[in-house]
Amino acid sequence: MKSFFLLALLLFTVRIGFAQQSATITYEVKYHGKKVPGSSLRLFIDGQKAHLQRVADPNAKEQYYLDYAAGRTLQILMLQNNAHVTQQKAFNDYEQPELLPDTTTILGYTCKKAKVIIRSNTVEVWYTNALKLKGTPSIGVTPGLGLVLKTIRNGEQEVVATQISLNKVKPADLAWPTAANMGPIVDAATYTQQLIESRYKTITVFNQEQISFNYDKPNPAADQKNATYHYAGGTVILKKITLPAYSPGTQLFAELSQYSNGDAYDRTGSVFMIPVDRQQSFLNGLQQGVKALPVYHNKYQGVVATDSYLPTLELLRFFTPFGVGQFNKASNIKGYNWADSAVFRQEITELQPRLQGDVWIGVFIGNYDKGGHKVSLRLKYYPGDGSEKSSITQPFVLPLFNTTNLMEMAGQEYGTMFDHDSLTVTANIPAGIKNLQLRYITTGHGGWGGGDEFNQKLNEIFVDGQRIYHFIPWRTDCGTYRLLNPSSGNFGNGLSSSDLSRSNWCPGSLTPPIYIPLPDLKPGLHTFKVAIPLGQREGTAFSAWNVSGCVMGVKD
């Protein structure tokens, strides 16, 4: 009998010890005292191993582990190609806490208090040593302190344990990683980069493509997908690609990187798509020559919409800086750390209706240099949170005009029609479109003292004869981009050419669109007009304006 009681006592002790080495803790997150929906956490602990995951997304791409035997945390990320990378960090590399004398009771366990400062955030930590367990609901907050049951960040966000189960943790829940599913261990910078990039989809349109004059390599056969074509003497590159279907809530960004491959000057640049849903398109002009384009006012090719033609839809307007990259070493100035390239990044979500399925996308940089420029273009799709899926509206985009002479080096006329007239286009607005607005991009050119580049000019927008908007497009922030302009000329007063204010553009900058509401526009035909007082010629020098516009709205 005595032996029986000793055996029973031993088994009970083993069970207690075993239970305290294995547990599942559930946490909820509150902000200003209110529970944050879908934010609950679960911490699985088995001996010296712990696995932290979100209850709502147990199969998330990123998983968190605490390895108490090795004194380290593990963050394991599944990439879009189903490969994995891992970041490990020693407990001692995290911010160390200050231990405080306060105590409290959470779920029946006495807890001690600590405080830690993480990136200027004050985090109060309540932890217990009453269980032979260690763990934390945030692997970056005191991972080696004890079993953390509550944290409070800046007095606002609270993570608190709501349940502790001392049952044996299933191997599937612990899901302890093996070498096979950890992938390579990378440094923190690489891991963070890959973590961010895993959250969105990137489509590379062009990669290190040359845009230069007299590009002499033959084009691929016509109408191929994913093949790069060079037109207008090599100053336009074009590719037909397949893009995802429009998805409500998704945000779309265009990102273009550019550096000089020989051209020292600031140049007009444009990223555009070619609508091909009417009888004629700008593609005809590129493939057959500028004479294949419809002519406006007997002179200007392919600039306005007609019943059988839509002009190019401009995604973004950019301006190359003076010689960034190629001329950095040649312009050695103490304290001037030149950028290696210019990066232009802009949201173009509103244009997604025209950017789905098979699409022709191009980049233009006007230049007469044999080396020209190198560019890379990427489209980045950032998913929404899912709440937008109930929307029944569909966006509407109708290109109206684009006077930027993308085929400048193939004879397309400059936008000088404002000298003797305005730019006028008539278009039909279908029924069922609401929240209409005009997306308008404008920049003035003529680079001498009397040219429109350096003189303020009023832009007026009319619809059906009524002026609906007017403003003076002018940029005074060009000095911001000085370190992108190594070959910019320097003046005797200390200014550089790239510093000078201009008609809505700067060397090395984007020119973002403006959005003009059209609340009174009804279905049917409407005439849009742009009026600008163009500067007069001086000898061979002349001014021109590059303006593009499209009507946008949503369909019921």
Coordinates of C-alpha atoms in Angstrom, one line a residue:
M1 CA 0.0 0.0 0.0
K2 CA 2.8 2.4 0.9
S3 CA 4.5 1.7 -2.5
F4 CA 1.2 2.4 -4.3
F5 CA 0.9 5.8 -2.6
L6 CA 4.5 6.6 -3.4
L7 CA 3.9 5.7 -7.1
A8 CA 0.7 7.8 -7.2
L9 CA 2.5 10.8 -5.7
L10 CA 5.3 10.4 -8.2
L11 CA 2.9 10.3 -11.1
F12 CA 1.0 13.3 -9.8
T13 CA 4.3 15.2 -9.5
V14 CA 5.3 14.2 -13.0
R15 CA 1.9 15.4 -14.3
I16 CA 2.2 18.7 -12.6
G17 CA 5.7 19.2 -13.9
F18 CA 4.7 18.1 -17.3
A19 CA 1.7 20.4 -17.4
Q20 CA 3.7 23.4 -16.4
Q21 CA 6.1 22.7 -19.3
S22 CA 3.3 22.7 -21.9
A23 CA 0.6 25.3 -22.3
T24 CA -1.6 27.3 -24.7
I25 CA -2.2 30.9 -23.9
T26 CA -4.8 33.0 -25.6
Y27 CA -4.5 36.8 -25.7
E28 CA -6.8 39.6 -26.9
V29 CA -5.8 43.0 -28.1
K30 CA -7.5 46.2 -26.9
Y31 CA -7.0 49.8 -28.0
H32 CA -8.3 52.4 -25.7
G33 CA -10.1 49.7 -23.8
K34 CA -12.0 48.4 -26.8
K35 CA -11.2 44.9 -28.3
V36 CA -9.7 45.0 -31.7
P37 CA -11.7 42.6 -33.9
G38 CA -9.7 39.7 -35.4
S39 CA -6.5 40.5 -33.5
S40 CA -6.5 37.7 -30.9
L41 CA -3.2 35.8 -30.5
R42 CA -2.3 32.3 -29.4
L43 CA 1.0 31.2 -27.9
F44 CA 1.8 27.5 -27.9
I45 CA 4.6 26.5 -25.5
D46 CA 6.2 23.1 -25.2
G47 CA 9.2 22.9 -23.0
Q48 CA 11.8 25.4 -24.3
K49 CA 9.9 25.9 -27.6
A50 CA 7.1 28.4 -28.3
H51 CA 5.1 29.3 -31.4
L52 CA 3.1 32.6 -31.6
Q53 CA 0.4 33.1 -34.2
R54 CA -2.7 35.1 -34.9
V55 CA -5.9 33.1 -34.2
A56 CA -7.7 34.5 -37.3
D57 CA -4.8 33.6 -39.6
P58 CA -2.9 30.5 -38.3
N59 CA -1.4 29.9 -41.7
A60 CA -0.1 33.4 -42.2
K61 CA 3.0 33.8 -44.4
E62 CA 5.0 34.9 -41.5
Q63 CA 5.4 32.7 -38.4
Y64 CA 7.1 33.5 -35.0
Y65 CA 9.0 31.2 -32.7
L66 CA 10.9 31.5 -29.5
D67 CA 13.8 29.1 -29.0
Y68 CA 14.7 29.2 -25.3
A69 CA 17.3 26.5 -25.5
A70 CA 19.3 28.7 -27.9
G71 CA 18.1 32.0 -26.5
R72 CA 16.8 33.3 -29.8
T73 CA 13.7 34.3 -31.7
L74 CA 12.9 33.0 -35.2
Q75 CA 10.8 34.8 -37.8
I76 CA 10.1 32.6 -40.8
L77 CA 8.6 34.1 -44.0
M78 CA 7.1 32.2 -46.9
L79 CA 7.7 34.1 -50.1
Q80 CA 5.4 34.3 -53.1
N81 CA 7.3 31.5 -54.8
N82 CA 6.7 29.3 -51.7
A83 CA 10.3 29.4 -50.7
H84 CA 11.2 30.5 -47.1
V85 CA 13.7 32.8 -45.5
T86 CA 14.4 33.1 -41.7
Q87 CA 15.6 35.9 -39.5
Q88 CA 17.1 34.9 -36.1
K89 CA 17.8 37.3 -33.2
A90 CA 19.4 36.6 -29.8
F91 CA 17.2 37.5 -26.8
N92 CA 20.1 39.8 -25.6
D93 CA 19.9 41.8 -28.8
Y94 CA 16.4 43.1 -27.9
E95 CA 15.9 46.1 -25.7
Q96 CA 16.4 45.1 -22.1
P97 CA 13.7 45.8 -19.5
E98 CA 13.8 47.8 -16.3
L99 CA 12.4 45.6 -13.4
L100 CA 9.9 47.4 -11.2
P101 CA 8.5 46.5 -7.7
D102 CA 4.8 46.5 -8.7
T103 CA 2.7 43.3 -8.7
T104 CA -0.8 42.3 -9.8
T105 CA -2.8 39.2 -10.4
I106 CA -3.8 38.0 -13.9
L107 CA -5.9 34.8 -14.3
G108 CA -5.0 33.8 -10.8
Y109 CA -1.2 34.2 -11.2
T110 CA 0.9 36.7 -9.4
C111 CA 2.7 38.9 -11.9
K112 CA 5.6 41.3 -11.6
K113 CA 6.1 44.5 -13.6
A114 CA 8.8 45.6 -16.0
K115 CA 9.2 48.5 -18.4
V116 CA 11.0 48.6 -21.7
I117 CA 11.5 51.5 -24.2
I118 CA 11.3 50.4 -27.8
R119 CA 11.7 53.0 -30.5
S120 CA 10.5 55.8 -28.2
N121 CA 7.4 53.7 -27.2
T122 CA 7.0 52.8 -23.6
V123 CA 5.8 49.3 -23.0
E124 CA 4.7 48.1 -19.6
V125 CA 5.1 44.3 -19.2
W126 CA 3.4 42.1 -16.6
Y127 CA 5.0 38.6 -16.3
T128 CA 4.8 35.6 -14.0
N129 CA 7.3 33.1 -12.8
A130 CA 4.6 31.0 -11.1
L131 CA 4.6 28.6 -14.0
K132 CA 7.7 26.9 -15.3
L133 CA 7.1 28.5 -18.7
K134 CA 8.4 31.4 -20.7
G135 CA 6.7 33.2 -23.6
T136 CA 5.5 36.6 -24.8
P137 CA 2.7 37.8 -27.1
S138 CA 5.2 39.9 -29.0
I139 CA 8.6 38.3 -29.7
G140 CA 10.2 41.7 -29.7
V141 CA 9.1 42.5 -26.2
T142 CA 11.2 40.9 -23.4
P143 CA 11.3 37.4 -24.8
G144 CA 13.5 36.0 -22.1
L145 CA 11.8 37.6 -19.0
G146 CA 9.2 35.0 -18.0
L147 CA 5.7 34.2 -19.1
V148 CA 4.3 37.6 -20.2
L149 CA 0.5 37.8 -19.6
K150 CA 0.0 41.5 -20.3
T151 CA 1.6 44.4 -22.1
I152 CA 0.5 48.0 -22.4
R153 CA 2.1 50.3 -25.1
N154 CA 2.0 54.0 -24.4
G155 CA -1.0 53.5 -22.2
E156 CA -3.1 52.9 -25.3
Q157 CA -2.7 49.4 -26.7
E158 CA -3.2 46.5 -24.3
V159 CA -2.4 42.8 -25.0
V160 CA -3.7 40.6 -22.2
A161 CA -4.0 36.9 -21.6
T162 CA -7.6 35.7 -21.4
Q163 CA -7.0 32.0 -21.1
I164 CA -4.3 29.6 -20.0
S165 CA -4.6 25.9 -20.9
L166 CA -2.0 23.6 -19.3
N167 CA -2.8 20.7 -21.6
K168 CA -0.2 19.1 -23.9
V169 CA 0.4 21.1 -27.0
K170 CA -0.1 19.2 -30.2
P171 CA 2.9 18.9 -32.6
A172 CA 0.8 20.5 -35.4
D173 CA 0.2 23.5 -33.2
L174 CA 3.8 23.9 -32.1
A175 CA 4.8 23.4 -35.8
W176 CA 8.4 23.6 -34.8
P177 CA 10.5 24.5 -37.9
T178 CA 13.0 22.2 -39.5
A179 CA 16.0 23.1 -41.7
A180 CA 13.9 22.1 -44.7
N181 CA 11.2 24.7 -44.1
M182 CA 13.3 27.5 -42.7
G183 CA 15.2 28.3 -45.8
P184 CA 18.3 30.5 -45.6
I185 CA 19.0 32.6 -42.6
V186 CA 19.3 36.2 -43.7
D187 CA 20.2 39.5 -42.0
A188 CA 17.6 41.8 -40.6
A189 CA 17.8 44.2 -43.6
T190 CA 17.2 41.5 -46.2
Y191 CA 14.4 39.9 -44.2
T192 CA 12.6 43.2 -43.7
Q193 CA 12.9 43.9 -47.4
Q194 CA 11.5 40.5 -48.4
L195 CA 8.8 40.8 -45.8
I196 CA 7.6 44.1 -47.2
E197 CA 7.8 42.9 -50.8
S198 CA 5.8 39.7 -49.9
R199 CA 2.8 41.8 -49.0
Y200 CA 2.1 43.0 -52.5
K201 CA 2.5 41.9 -56.1
T202 CA 5.1 43.4 -58.4
I203 CA 5.0 43.2 -62.2
T204 CA 8.2 44.2 -63.9
V205 CA 7.4 45.9 -67.2
F206 CA 10.9 47.0 -68.2
N207 CA 14.2 46.2 -66.6
Q208 CA 17.3 48.3 -67.4
E209 CA 16.0 49.1 -70.9
Q210 CA 17.9 51.7 -72.9
I211 CA 16.1 54.7 -74.3
S212 CA 18.3 56.5 -76.7
F213 CA 18.4 58.1 -80.2
N214 CA 19.5 56.1 -83.2
Y215 CA 18.8 52.8 -81.5
D216 CA 19.8 50.4 -84.3
K217 CA 18.7 46.9 -83.1
P218 CA 15.7 45.5 -85.0
N219 CA 12.3 45.1 -83.3
P220 CA 10.8 41.7 -82.7
A221 CA 7.9 40.5 -84.9
A222 CA 4.7 42.5 -84.4
D223 CA 2.2 42.0 -81.6
Q224 CA 4.2 39.7 -79.3
K225 CA 3.7 39.7 -75.6
N226 CA 6.5 40.5 -73.2
A227 CA 8.8 41.7 -76.0
T228 CA 10.3 45.1 -75.9
Y229 CA 9.9 47.3 -79.0
H230 CA 11.9 50.5 -79.7
Y231 CA 10.2 53.2 -81.7
A232 CA 10.7 56.9 -82.7
G233 CA 14.4 56.4 -83.2
G234 CA 14.7 54.5 -79.9
T235 CA 13.3 57.2 -77.7
V236 CA 10.1 55.2 -77.0
I237 CA 10.1 51.7 -75.6
L238 CA 6.9 49.6 -75.7
K239 CA 5.7 46.3 -74.4
K240 CA 2.5 44.3 -74.5
I241 CA 1.8 42.7 -71.1
T242 CA -1.0 41.0 -69.3
L243 CA -2.2 42.7 -66.1
P244 CA -4.5 41.5 -63.4
A245 CA -8.2 42.2 -63.5
Y246 CA -9.5 45.2 -61.6
S247 CA -10.0 44.4 -57.9
P248 CA -11.9 46.9 -55.7
G249 CA -9.7 48.0 -52.8
T250 CA -6.4 47.3 -54.5
Q251 CA -4.0 50.3 -54.7
L252 CA -1.8 50.4 -57.8
F253 CA 1.5 52.3 -58.0
A254 CA 3.9 52.9 -60.9
E255 CA 7.6 53.0 -60.1
L256 CA 10.1 54.1 -62.6
S257 CA 13.9 54.3 -61.9
Q258 CA 16.1 56.2 -64.4
Y259 CA 19.7 57.1 -64.8
S260 CA 21.8 58.7 -67.5
N261 CA 23.6 56.4 -69.9
G262 CA 25.2 59.3 -71.7
D263 CA 22.7 62.1 -71.9
A264 CA 23.7 65.0 -69.6
Y265 CA 20.5 67.1 -69.9
D266 CA 17.1 67.2 -68.3
R267 CA 14.4 65.6 -70.5
T268 CA 10.7 65.2 -70.7
G269 CA 9.6 61.7 -69.8
S270 CA 6.2 59.9 -69.8
V271 CA 4.8 56.5 -68.9
F272 CA 1.7 55.8 -70.9
M273 CA -0.7 53.1 -72.1
I274 CA -2.2 52.8 -75.6
P275 CA -6.0 52.3 -75.8
V276 CA -6.8 49.9 -78.6
D277 CA -10.6 49.7 -78.3
R278 CA -11.3 52.0 -81.3
Q279 CA -10.6 51.7 -85.0
Q280 CA -7.3 53.6 -84.7
S281 CA -4.7 53.8 -82.0
F282 CA -1.3 55.4 -81.2
L283 CA 0.1 52.0 -81.9
N284 CA -0.6 52.6 -85.6
G285 CA 1.6 55.7 -85.5
L286 CA 4.5 53.9 -83.8
Q287 CA 4.4 51.0 -86.2
Q288 CA 3.6 52.8 -89.4
G289 CA 4.9 56.3 -88.9
V290 CA 3.4 59.5 -87.6
K291 CA 1.3 59.9 -90.7
A292 CA -0.9 57.0 -89.6
L293 CA -2.3 59.1 -86.8
P294 CA -5.4 61.3 -87.0
V295 CA -4.5 65.0 -87.4
Y296 CA -5.8 67.9 -85.3
H297 CA -6.1 71.3 -86.9
N298 CA -4.2 70.0 -90.0
K299 CA -0.9 69.8 -88.0
Y300 CA -0.9 68.0 -84.6
Q301 CA -0.9 64.2 -84.9
G302 CA -2.8 61.9 -82.5
V303 CA -3.4 64.4 -79.7
V304 CA -7.2 64.3 -79.2
A305 CA -10.0 61.7 -79.0
T306 CA -12.3 61.2 -82.0
D307 CA -15.1 58.7 -82.8
S308 CA -12.5 56.3 -84.1
Y309 CA -9.4 57.1 -82.0
L310 CA -8.3 57.5 -78.4
P311 CA -5.0 59.3 -77.5
T312 CA -2.5 57.7 -75.1
L313 CA -3.4 57.6 -71.5
E314 CA -0.6 59.1 -69.4
L315 CA 0.2 57.2 -66.3
L316 CA 2.9 59.5 -65.0
R317 CA 4.9 62.5 -66.2
F318 CA 8.5 62.7 -65.1
F319 CA 11.6 64.8 -65.9
T320 CA 15.0 63.3 -66.0
P321 CA 17.6 65.2 -63.9
F322 CA 20.8 66.5 -65.4
G323 CA 23.1 63.5 -65.9
V324 CA 22.4 61.5 -62.8
G325 CA 24.5 58.4 -62.7
Q326 CA 26.7 58.8 -65.8
F327 CA 28.1 62.2 -64.7
N328 CA 28.4 61.8 -60.9
K329 CA 32.1 61.3 -60.8
A330 CA 32.8 64.1 -63.3
S331 CA 31.0 66.5 -61.0
N332 CA 33.0 66.1 -57.8
I333 CA 31.9 68.7 -55.3
K334 CA 32.7 68.4 -51.6
G335 CA 29.5 67.8 -49.6
Y336 CA 27.5 66.9 -52.7
N337 CA 26.6 63.2 -52.5
W338 CA 24.9 62.6 -55.8
A339 CA 22.1 60.0 -56.1
D340 CA 22.9 57.0 -58.2
S341 CA 19.5 57.2 -60.0
A342 CA 16.2 59.0 -60.0
V343 CA 13.1 57.1 -58.7
F344 CA 9.7 58.3 -59.7
R345 CA 6.8 56.7 -57.8
Q346 CA 3.1 57.5 -58.1
E347 CA -0.2 56.0 -57.3
I348 CA -2.3 55.3 -60.4
T349 CA -5.2 53.4 -58.8
E350 CA -7.8 55.4 -60.6
L351 CA -6.5 54.2 -63.9
Q352 CA -6.9 50.5 -63.2
P353 CA -10.0 50.0 -65.5
R354 CA -7.6 50.7 -68.4
L355 CA -4.9 48.6 -67.0
Q356 CA -6.2 45.0 -67.0
G357 CA -5.9 42.2 -69.5
D358 CA -3.6 42.6 -72.4
V359 CA -2.2 46.2 -72.3
W360 CA 0.4 48.1 -74.3
I361 CA 2.6 50.2 -71.9
G362 CA 5.4 52.5 -73.0
V363 CA 8.0 54.9 -71.7
F364 CA 9.2 58.0 -73.6
I365 CA 12.3 60.1 -72.9
G366 CA 12.9 62.8 -75.5
N367 CA 16.7 62.9 -76.3
Y368 CA 19.1 62.9 -79.2
D369 CA 21.9 61.1 -77.4
K370 CA 23.4 57.8 -78.5
G371 CA 23.7 56.5 -75.0
G372 CA 20.6 58.2 -73.7
H373 CA 19.1 56.7 -70.5
K374 CA 18.4 53.4 -68.7
V375 CA 15.0 52.8 -67.1
S376 CA 13.2 50.2 -65.2
L377 CA 9.4 50.2 -64.7
R378 CA 7.4 48.2 -62.2
L379 CA 3.7 48.1 -61.3
K380 CA 3.0 47.3 -57.7
Y381 CA -0.4 46.1 -56.5
Y382 CA -1.2 46.5 -52.8
P383 CA -4.3 44.5 -51.8
G384 CA -7.1 46.0 -49.8
D385 CA -8.5 44.6 -46.6
G386 CA -11.4 42.9 -48.2
S387 CA -14.1 45.3 -47.0
E388 CA -14.4 46.8 -50.5
K389 CA -15.7 43.6 -52.2
S390 CA -19.3 44.5 -51.6
S391 CA -19.0 47.6 -53.8
I392 CA -21.1 47.3 -57.0
T393 CA -19.6 50.4 -58.7
Q394 CA -17.0 50.1 -61.5
P395 CA -14.6 52.8 -62.4
F396 CA -14.8 54.6 -65.7
V397 CA -11.8 56.2 -67.5
L398 CA -11.9 58.0 -70.9
P399 CA -8.7 59.5 -72.4
L400 CA -9.5 62.9 -74.0
F401 CA -6.2 64.5 -75.0
N402 CA -2.4 64.3 -74.8
T403 CA -0.2 66.9 -76.5
T404 CA 3.1 65.4 -75.3
N405 CA 4.8 64.5 -78.6
L406 CA 5.9 61.0 -77.7
M407 CA 7.1 60.6 -81.2
E408 CA 9.1 63.8 -81.2
M409 CA 12.1 62.1 -82.8
A410 CA 9.9 60.7 -85.5
G411 CA 8.3 64.0 -86.5
Q412 CA 5.3 64.4 -84.2
E413 CA 4.6 68.1 -83.7
Y414 CA 5.1 70.0 -80.4
G415 CA 2.1 71.2 -78.5
T416 CA 2.1 74.7 -79.9
M417 CA -1.6 74.9 -80.8
F418 CA -2.2 77.3 -78.0
D419 CA -0.4 80.0 -80.0
H420 CA -3.4 80.7 -82.2
D421 CA -6.2 78.7 -80.6
S422 CA -7.1 76.5 -77.7
L423 CA -7.0 72.7 -77.5
T424 CA -10.6 71.5 -78.0
V425 CA -12.1 68.0 -77.9
T426 CA -15.7 66.7 -78.0
A427 CA -16.5 63.4 -76.2
N428 CA -19.5 61.4 -75.3
I429 CA -20.1 60.7 -71.6
P430 CA -22.2 57.5 -71.2
A431 CA -25.3 57.3 -69.0
G432 CA -24.9 55.9 -65.5
I433 CA -21.6 57.6 -64.7
K434 CA -21.3 59.6 -61.5
N435 CA -18.6 61.4 -59.5
L436 CA -17.1 62.7 -62.7
Q437 CA -13.8 64.5 -62.7
L438 CA -11.0 65.5 -65.1
R439 CA -7.5 64.2 -64.4
Y440 CA -5.2 66.9 -65.8
I441 CA -1.4 67.0 -66.2
T442 CA 0.3 70.1 -67.5
T443 CA 3.9 71.4 -68.0
G444 CA 5.2 74.4 -69.9
H445 CA 8.4 74.3 -72.0
G446 CA 10.6 76.8 -73.8
G447 CA 14.0 76.9 -72.0
W448 CA 15.2 80.5 -72.4
G449 CA 14.5 83.7 -70.5
G450 CA 11.3 84.5 -72.5
G451 CA 10.1 80.9 -72.8
D452 CA 7.1 79.4 -71.1
E453 CA 9.3 77.1 -69.0
F454 CA 10.4 80.0 -66.9
N455 CA 7.4 82.2 -67.1
Q456 CA 4.1 81.8 -65.3
K457 CA 1.1 81.1 -67.6
L458 CA -2.6 80.7 -66.7
N459 CA -4.2 77.4 -67.6
E460 CA -8.0 77.6 -68.1
I461 CA -10.3 74.6 -68.4
F462 CA -13.7 75.0 -70.1
V463 CA -16.6 72.6 -70.5
D464 CA -19.3 73.5 -73.0
G465 CA -18.1 77.1 -73.0
Q466 CA -18.1 77.5 -69.3
R467 CA -14.8 78.0 -67.4
I468 CA -14.7 75.4 -64.7
Y469 CA -11.2 75.7 -63.4
H470 CA -8.1 78.0 -63.8
F471 CA -4.7 78.1 -62.2
I472 CA -1.1 78.9 -62.8
P473 CA 1.0 75.7 -62.8
W474 CA 4.3 76.6 -61.2
R475 CA 6.9 74.8 -59.1
T476 CA 9.2 76.6 -56.7
D477 CA 10.7 73.5 -55.0
C478 CA 13.2 72.5 -57.7
G479 CA 16.1 73.1 -55.4
T480 CA 14.9 70.1 -53.4
Y481 CA 16.2 67.9 -56.2
R482 CA 19.7 69.3 -56.4
L483 CA 21.5 66.1 -55.5
L484 CA 19.9 64.4 -58.5
N485 CA 21.5 66.9 -60.9
P486 CA 25.3 66.5 -61.1
S487 CA 25.7 68.0 -64.5
S488 CA 23.4 71.0 -63.9
G489 CA 25.0 74.3 -64.8
N490 CA 26.1 76.6 -62.0
F491 CA 25.5 80.4 -62.2
G492 CA 27.7 83.2 -60.8
N493 CA 25.2 84.0 -58.0
G494 CA 25.5 80.4 -56.6
L495 CA 22.3 79.0 -58.0
S496 CA 22.3 76.0 -60.3
S497 CA 20.1 75.6 -63.3
S498 CA 18.2 72.7 -61.7
D499 CA 17.2 75.1 -58.8
L500 CA 15.2 77.4 -60.9
S501 CA 11.4 77.5 -60.6
R502 CA 9.5 76.3 -63.7
S503 CA 6.1 75.8 -65.2
N504 CA 5.0 72.8 -63.1
W505 CA 8.1 70.7 -63.3
C506 CA 11.6 70.3 -62.0
P507 CA 14.6 68.3 -63.2
G508 CA 14.4 65.0 -61.4
S509 CA 10.7 65.3 -60.3
L510 CA 7.3 64.0 -61.1
T511 CA 4.5 66.3 -62.1
P512 CA 1.4 64.9 -60.4
P513 CA -2.1 65.3 -61.9
I514 CA -4.7 67.6 -60.5
Y515 CA -8.3 66.5 -60.2
I516 CA -11.0 68.9 -61.3
P517 CA -14.6 68.0 -60.2
L518 CA -17.3 67.8 -62.9
P519 CA -20.4 67.5 -60.8
D520 CA -22.8 69.1 -63.3
L521 CA -21.8 67.0 -66.3
K522 CA -24.7 65.0 -67.7
P523 CA -24.7 62.1 -70.1
G524 CA -24.1 63.0 -73.8
L525 CA -21.7 65.0 -75.9
H526 CA -19.5 67.6 -74.2
T527 CA -16.8 69.9 -75.5
F528 CA -13.7 70.3 -73.4
K529 CA -11.2 73.1 -74.0
V530 CA -7.8 74.0 -72.6
A531 CA -6.6 77.6 -73.1
I532 CA -3.0 78.8 -72.4
P533 CA -1.5 82.1 -73.5
L534 CA 1.5 80.6 -75.4
G535 CA 4.7 82.7 -75.4
Q536 CA 5.9 84.2 -78.7
R537 CA 8.7 82.7 -80.7
E538 CA 12.1 84.4 -80.5
G539 CA 14.1 83.4 -83.6
T540 CA 14.3 79.6 -83.6
A541 CA 13.3 79.3 -79.9
F542 CA 9.6 78.5 -79.2
S543 CA 7.4 77.5 -76.3
A544 CA 5.1 74.5 -76.1
W545 CA 2.8 72.9 -73.5
N546 CA 2.4 69.2 -72.7
V547 CA -1.1 68.7 -71.4
S548 CA -2.9 65.4 -70.9
G549 CA -6.4 64.7 -69.6
C550 CA -8.9 62.0 -69.1
V551 CA -12.4 61.9 -67.6
M552 CA -13.0 59.6 -64.7
G553 CA -16.0 58.5 -62.8
V554 CA -17.8 55.4 -61.5
K555 CA -20.5 53.3 -63.1
D556 CA -23.6 52.5 -61.1

